[in-house]
Short mmCIF file of C-alpha atoms and ligand atoms in Angstrom, two decimals:
data_model
loop_
_atom_site.label_atom_id
_atom_site.label_comp_id
_atom_site.label_asym_id
_atom_site.label_seq_id
_atom_site.Cartn_x
_atom_site.Cartn_y
_atom_site.Cartn_z
CA MET O 29 33.66 96.70 137.09
CA ARG O 30 31.64 99.79 138.05
CA THR O 31 32.95 103.11 139.19
CA PHE O 32 30.77 105.02 141.65
CA SER O 33 31.18 108.08 143.73
CA TYR O 34 30.09 109.41 146.94
CA VAL O 35 30.69 112.73 148.96
CA LEU O 36 32.85 112.52 152.03
CA ASP O 37 34.57 115.38 153.76
CA GLY O 38 32.98 117.58 151.16
CA GLU O 39 34.83 115.93 148.33
CA SER O 40 33.91 113.46 145.77
CA VAL O 41 35.43 110.09 146.56
CA THR O 42 35.46 107.40 143.78
CA ALA O 43 35.69 103.63 144.13
CA ASP O 44 35.78 100.61 141.74
CA VAL O 45 33.39 97.88 142.59
CA GLU O 46 33.14 94.42 140.98
CA GLY O 47 30.27 92.06 141.12
CA ASP O 48 26.59 91.80 139.89
CA VAL O 49 24.40 94.66 141.22
CA ILE O 50 20.68 94.64 142.11
CA VAL O 51 18.01 97.20 143.07
CA GLY O 52 15.40 96.03 145.68
CA GLY O 53 11.62 96.70 145.88
CA GLU O 54 9.47 99.10 147.80
CA GLU O 55 10.23 97.75 151.23
CA VAL O 56 11.94 99.75 154.04
CA LEU O 57 13.82 97.15 155.93
CA ALA O 58 13.96 99.13 159.22
CA ALA O 59 10.16 99.35 159.22
CA LEU O 60 9.77 95.49 158.75
CA ASP O 61 12.29 94.62 161.60
CA ASP O 62 12.80 95.24 165.28
CA ASP O 63 14.03 98.79 164.94
CA LEU O 64 15.68 99.63 168.32
CA THR O 65 15.88 103.32 167.37
CA ARG O 66 12.28 103.67 166.56
CA ASP O 67 11.29 105.57 169.64
CA VAL O 68 14.40 107.64 170.44
CA PRO O 69 14.50 111.42 169.85
CA TRP O 70 17.07 110.96 167.16
CA HIS O 71 15.04 108.53 165.09
CA GLU O 72 15.06 110.82 161.97
CA GLU O 73 18.77 110.90 161.71
CA GLY O 74 19.36 107.35 162.85
CA PHE O 75 22.42 108.17 165.02
CA THR O 76 23.57 109.97 168.19
CA VAL O 77 26.78 110.91 169.86
CA VAL O 78 26.60 110.72 173.58
CA PRO O 79 29.02 110.16 176.65
CA PHE O 80 30.28 106.68 176.94
CA LEU O 81 31.84 105.16 180.11
CA THR O 82 33.79 106.68 182.98
CA ARG O 83 37.42 108.04 182.34
CA ALA O 84 38.97 105.16 184.30
CA GLU O 85 36.94 102.55 182.28
CA MET O 86 37.86 104.31 179.03
CA GLU O 87 41.62 104.16 180.02
CA GLN O 88 41.21 100.51 180.86
CA LEU O 89 39.53 99.86 177.46
CA ARG O 90 42.15 101.75 175.41
CA ALA O 91 45.17 100.09 177.20
CA GLY O 92 43.51 96.73 176.96
CA ILE O 93 42.82 96.96 173.24
CA ALA O 94 46.49 98.40 172.67
CA GLY O 95 47.84 95.31 174.49
CA ARG O 96 45.55 92.97 172.53
CA ILE O 97 46.69 94.38 169.23
CA ALA O 98 50.45 94.23 170.25
CA ARG O 99 49.91 90.66 171.22
CA ILE O 100 48.33 89.62 167.98
CA LEU O 101 51.31 91.18 166.21
CA THR O 102 54.02 89.73 168.47
CA ASP O 103 52.41 86.26 168.50
CA GLY O 104 52.50 86.53 164.70
CA GLY O 105 56.20 87.06 164.78
CA ILE O 106 56.08 90.82 164.13
CA GLU O 107 58.65 93.08 165.75
CA ILE O 108 56.67 96.08 167.14
CA GLY O 109 59.50 97.82 168.98
CA GLU O 110 59.28 99.50 172.34
CA ASP O 111 56.69 102.01 173.08
CA PHE O 112 54.09 100.74 170.61
CA ARG O 113 51.27 103.10 170.22
CA LEU O 114 48.21 102.33 168.05
CA GLU O 115 48.24 105.69 166.23
CA GLU O 116 51.71 104.81 164.92
CA TYR O 117 50.79 101.20 163.90
CA HIS O 118 51.23 102.20 160.30
CA HIS O 119 55.01 102.64 160.75
CA VAL O 120 55.18 98.89 161.94
CA ALA O 121 53.20 97.88 158.91
CA THR O 122 55.46 99.71 156.68
CA ARG O 123 58.57 98.25 158.23
CA GLU O 124 57.24 94.80 158.56
CA PRO O 125 55.47 93.77 155.25
CA ARG O 126 53.60 90.80 157.02
CA ALA O 127 52.25 92.85 159.83
CA HIS O 128 48.95 94.01 158.34
CA GLU O 129 47.99 90.41 157.14
CA VAL O 130 48.81 89.13 160.66
CA LEU O 131 46.69 91.75 162.24
CA PHE O 132 43.75 91.46 159.73
CA GLN O 133 43.69 87.64 160.20
CA GLY O 134 43.68 88.12 163.94
CA ILE O 135 40.75 90.40 164.08
CA ARG O 136 38.65 89.64 160.89
CA ARG O 137 36.14 87.23 162.73
CA GLY O 138 35.76 89.49 165.81
CA LEU O 139 37.08 88.84 169.17
CA ASP O 140 35.36 86.83 172.07
CA LEU O 141 33.18 89.16 174.15
CA SER O 142 34.58 87.57 177.36
CA THR O 143 37.95 89.11 176.42
CA LEU O 144 36.78 92.77 176.19
CA PRO O 145 38.96 94.88 178.50
CA VAL O 146 35.76 96.29 180.17
CA GLU O 147 33.00 93.91 181.18
CA HIS O 148 30.62 93.91 178.31
CA GLY O 149 27.56 94.07 180.61
CA ARG O 150 28.65 97.69 181.48
CA ILE O 151 28.60 98.52 177.76
CA GLU O 152 25.15 96.79 177.35
CA GLU O 153 23.81 98.85 180.34
CA ARG O 154 25.09 102.08 178.86
CA VAL O 155 23.56 101.33 175.47
CA GLY O 156 20.33 100.23 176.93
CA GLU O 157 20.30 103.47 178.91
CA VAL O 158 20.53 105.59 175.69
CA LEU O 159 17.80 103.43 173.97
CA GLY O 160 15.64 102.97 176.79
CA ILE O 161 15.54 99.30 175.89
CA PRO O 162 17.43 96.51 177.64
CA VAL O 163 19.96 95.07 175.11
CA THR O 164 22.56 92.30 174.84
CA ALA O 165 25.79 92.03 172.78
CA ARG O 166 25.05 88.33 172.27
CA ASN O 167 23.11 87.39 169.16
CA GLU O 168 21.72 84.07 170.56
CA ILE O 169 19.85 83.15 167.40
CA HIS O 170 22.96 83.34 165.24
CA GLY O 171 25.46 82.46 167.87
CA LEU O 172 27.41 85.73 167.55
CA ASP O 173 29.20 86.84 170.73
CA VAL O 174 32.01 89.02 169.54
CA PHE O 175 33.32 92.62 169.43
CA ASN O 176 35.10 93.92 166.60
CA LEU O 177 38.25 96.05 166.15
CA ARG O 178 38.84 98.18 163.07
CA VAL O 179 42.23 99.39 162.16
CA VAL O 180 42.50 101.96 159.31
CA ARG O 181 45.94 103.17 158.24
CA PRO O 182 46.27 106.69 157.01
CA GLN O 183 45.84 107.25 153.30
CA SER O 184 45.01 103.60 152.87
CA ALA O 185 42.23 101.40 151.34
CA ASP O 186 41.76 99.50 154.65
CA ASN O 187 38.15 100.75 155.16
CA ASN O 188 35.08 98.76 154.03
CA PRO O 189 32.98 100.22 151.32
CA PRO O 190 29.60 101.98 152.04
CA HIS O 191 26.92 99.48 152.95
CA ARG O 192 24.07 98.58 155.25
CA ASP O 193 24.88 95.81 157.81
CA VAL O 194 21.45 94.58 157.60
CA TRP O 195 21.82 93.09 154.11
CA LEU O 196 23.25 90.20 156.16
CA ASP O 197 20.28 88.72 158.07
CA ARG O 198 22.37 87.87 161.11
CA LEU O 199 22.92 91.66 161.53
CA ARG O 200 19.31 92.73 161.32
CA ASN O 201 17.22 93.95 164.30
CA ALA O 202 20.33 95.40 166.08
CA VAL O 203 21.88 98.74 166.90
CA ASN O 204 25.59 99.46 166.33
CA ILE O 205 28.29 101.48 168.27
CA TYR O 206 31.47 103.05 167.25
CA VAL O 207 33.92 103.84 169.97
CA PRO O 208 37.06 105.99 169.25
CA ILE O 209 40.13 104.13 170.53
CA ALA O 210 43.05 105.96 168.72
CA GLY O 211 43.52 108.35 166.00
CA SER O 212 39.75 108.85 165.54
CA ASP O 213 38.86 112.35 164.45
CA ALA O 214 36.99 114.52 161.97
CA ARG O 215 39.23 113.15 159.13
CA SER O 216 39.18 109.50 159.96
CA SER O 217 36.10 108.48 162.03
CA LEU O 218 33.29 106.50 160.74
CA PRO O 219 31.14 108.23 158.02
CA LEU O 220 27.42 107.61 157.55
CA VAL O 221 24.53 109.09 155.52
CA PRO O 222 22.05 110.64 158.00
CA GLY O 223 18.46 109.46 157.66
CA SER O 224 19.29 106.72 155.01
CA HIS O 225 17.93 103.92 157.33
CA ARG O 226 14.48 105.10 156.09
CA TRP O 227 15.33 104.67 152.37
CA SER O 228 13.50 101.84 150.62
CA GLU O 229 15.56 99.13 148.95
CA GLY O 230 14.38 100.47 145.59
CA GLU O 231 16.31 103.65 146.26
CA ILE O 232 19.68 102.02 146.47
CA VAL O 233 21.83 100.21 143.87
CA ARG O 234 23.96 97.55 145.59
CA THR O 235 26.07 94.50 144.80
CA ALA O 236 24.08 91.23 145.06
CA ALA O 237 26.44 89.42 147.46
CA GLY O 238 29.52 90.59 149.11
CA ALA O 239 31.71 93.03 147.21
CA ARG O 240 35.19 93.48 145.61
CA VAL O 241 36.09 97.10 145.95
CA GLN O 242 39.51 98.42 145.04
CA GLY O 243 40.62 94.82 144.81
CA ALA O 244 39.67 93.92 148.40
CA THR O 245 36.85 91.42 149.28
CA TYR O 246 33.99 92.12 151.74
CA THR O 247 31.19 89.88 153.06
CA VAL O 248 28.57 92.70 153.14
CA PRO O 249 27.15 93.96 149.88
CA ALA O 250 28.36 97.37 148.84
CA VAL O 251 26.25 100.32 147.86
CA VAL O 252 27.24 101.41 144.27
CA GLY O 253 24.50 104.18 143.73
CA ALA O 254 21.16 105.65 145.00
CA THR O 255 18.51 107.78 143.70
CA ARG O 256 19.23 110.22 146.56
CA PRO O 257 22.48 112.00 147.16
CA LEU O 258 25.08 109.76 148.88
CA THR O 259 26.39 112.60 151.26
CA PHE O 260 28.40 111.17 154.12
CA ILE O 261 29.13 113.06 157.34
CA ARG O 262 31.44 111.89 160.05
CA PRO O 263 29.69 112.33 163.45
CA ASP O 264 33.13 112.13 165.04
CA PRO O 265 32.68 111.22 168.73
CA ALA O 266 35.16 112.89 171.22
CA PRO O 267 37.48 110.58 173.27
CA ASP O 268 34.86 110.28 176.11
CA GLN O 269 31.88 109.73 173.72
CA PHE O 270 30.50 107.13 171.55
CA LEU O 271 28.40 106.90 168.34
CA LEU O 272 25.33 104.93 168.48
CA PHE O 273 23.82 104.12 165.03
CA SER O 274 21.19 102.24 163.25
CA PRO O 275 22.64 99.41 161.05
CA TYR O 276 20.04 100.10 158.64
CA LEU O 277 21.83 103.44 157.85
CA ILE O 278 24.26 103.55 154.94
CA HIS O 279 27.79 103.82 156.54
CA GLY O 280 31.43 102.95 156.01
CA GLY O 281 33.75 104.11 153.19
CA ALA O 282 35.86 105.52 156.12
CA ARG O 283 39.08 106.40 154.39
CA ASN O 284 41.48 107.87 156.86
CA ALA O 285 42.47 111.22 155.38
CA ASN O 286 45.13 111.82 158.12
CA HIS O 287 48.69 111.52 156.95
CA ASP O 288 50.33 110.08 159.96
CA ARG O 289 47.89 108.51 162.36
CA THR O 290 46.19 105.03 162.34
CA ARG O 291 42.66 104.98 163.31
CA VAL O 292 41.51 102.22 165.59
CA SER O 293 37.84 101.83 166.82
CA LEU O 294 35.79 99.39 168.79
CA GLU O 295 32.59 98.27 167.11
CA MET O 296 29.84 96.22 168.68
CA ARG O 297 26.31 95.26 167.90
CA PHE O 298 23.36 94.93 170.41
CA TRP O 299 20.00 93.18 170.10
CA ARG O 300 16.78 93.48 172.27
CA LYS O 301 17.31 91.42 175.42
CA SER O 302 14.35 88.94 175.72
FE1 LIG M 30 28.85 98.16 159.02
#
């Protein structure tokens, strides 16, 4: 067990991580791979916050995701009550002890792209426009064709630990998006370390394979230290915006510091369209 700390919301956050740790070599992974953010004006920071879809499309997306989550819960035998709202999901989870496990199992492998409430081609088009590169949400080499929903209850340990997606080979050469769906704000949205996509592997201490953090298991290795300051910011996209970021950036560790609002986000990855 190793305890490490990082700075988030201007405070020091401590996490307990289990597992063997390693430090890599001189290589900078983003420089070796197909870095889709190489030629954008925000390359130095590794992320940008820009307008997303039309208002009507956003409404369709939010309503569709709320309906999807409600269905996963009710199909799993969870009573969600009338007027279910995503921001209030934690009340359901408190009342129904099985709820969070049902939901977690329902979303953990991602959901089929064809079931996204807005046609995924529209999102590919918008991401491609921001990057100036045509992209696809399907990773044909690794057979990935999913979108992800993240549900972080207030004051919970639902969030994954700080990590780089690209420590998993299948997530290399991509660009990621974070779309606020419910309860996403300056105290709950995804944190990242600006510019950390340019750090070499030798500047980061991480778990060798996967991680156990605060008792929960994750497939992606976790950051447990660095030679540079691990200072996270939350870019906090507004309801009509989205966050586009390099998966080579250190991100995650998104504790939801709100007291009575669950945070739900849509997260997707895109690769260069061949
Ligand atoms: Fe990630």
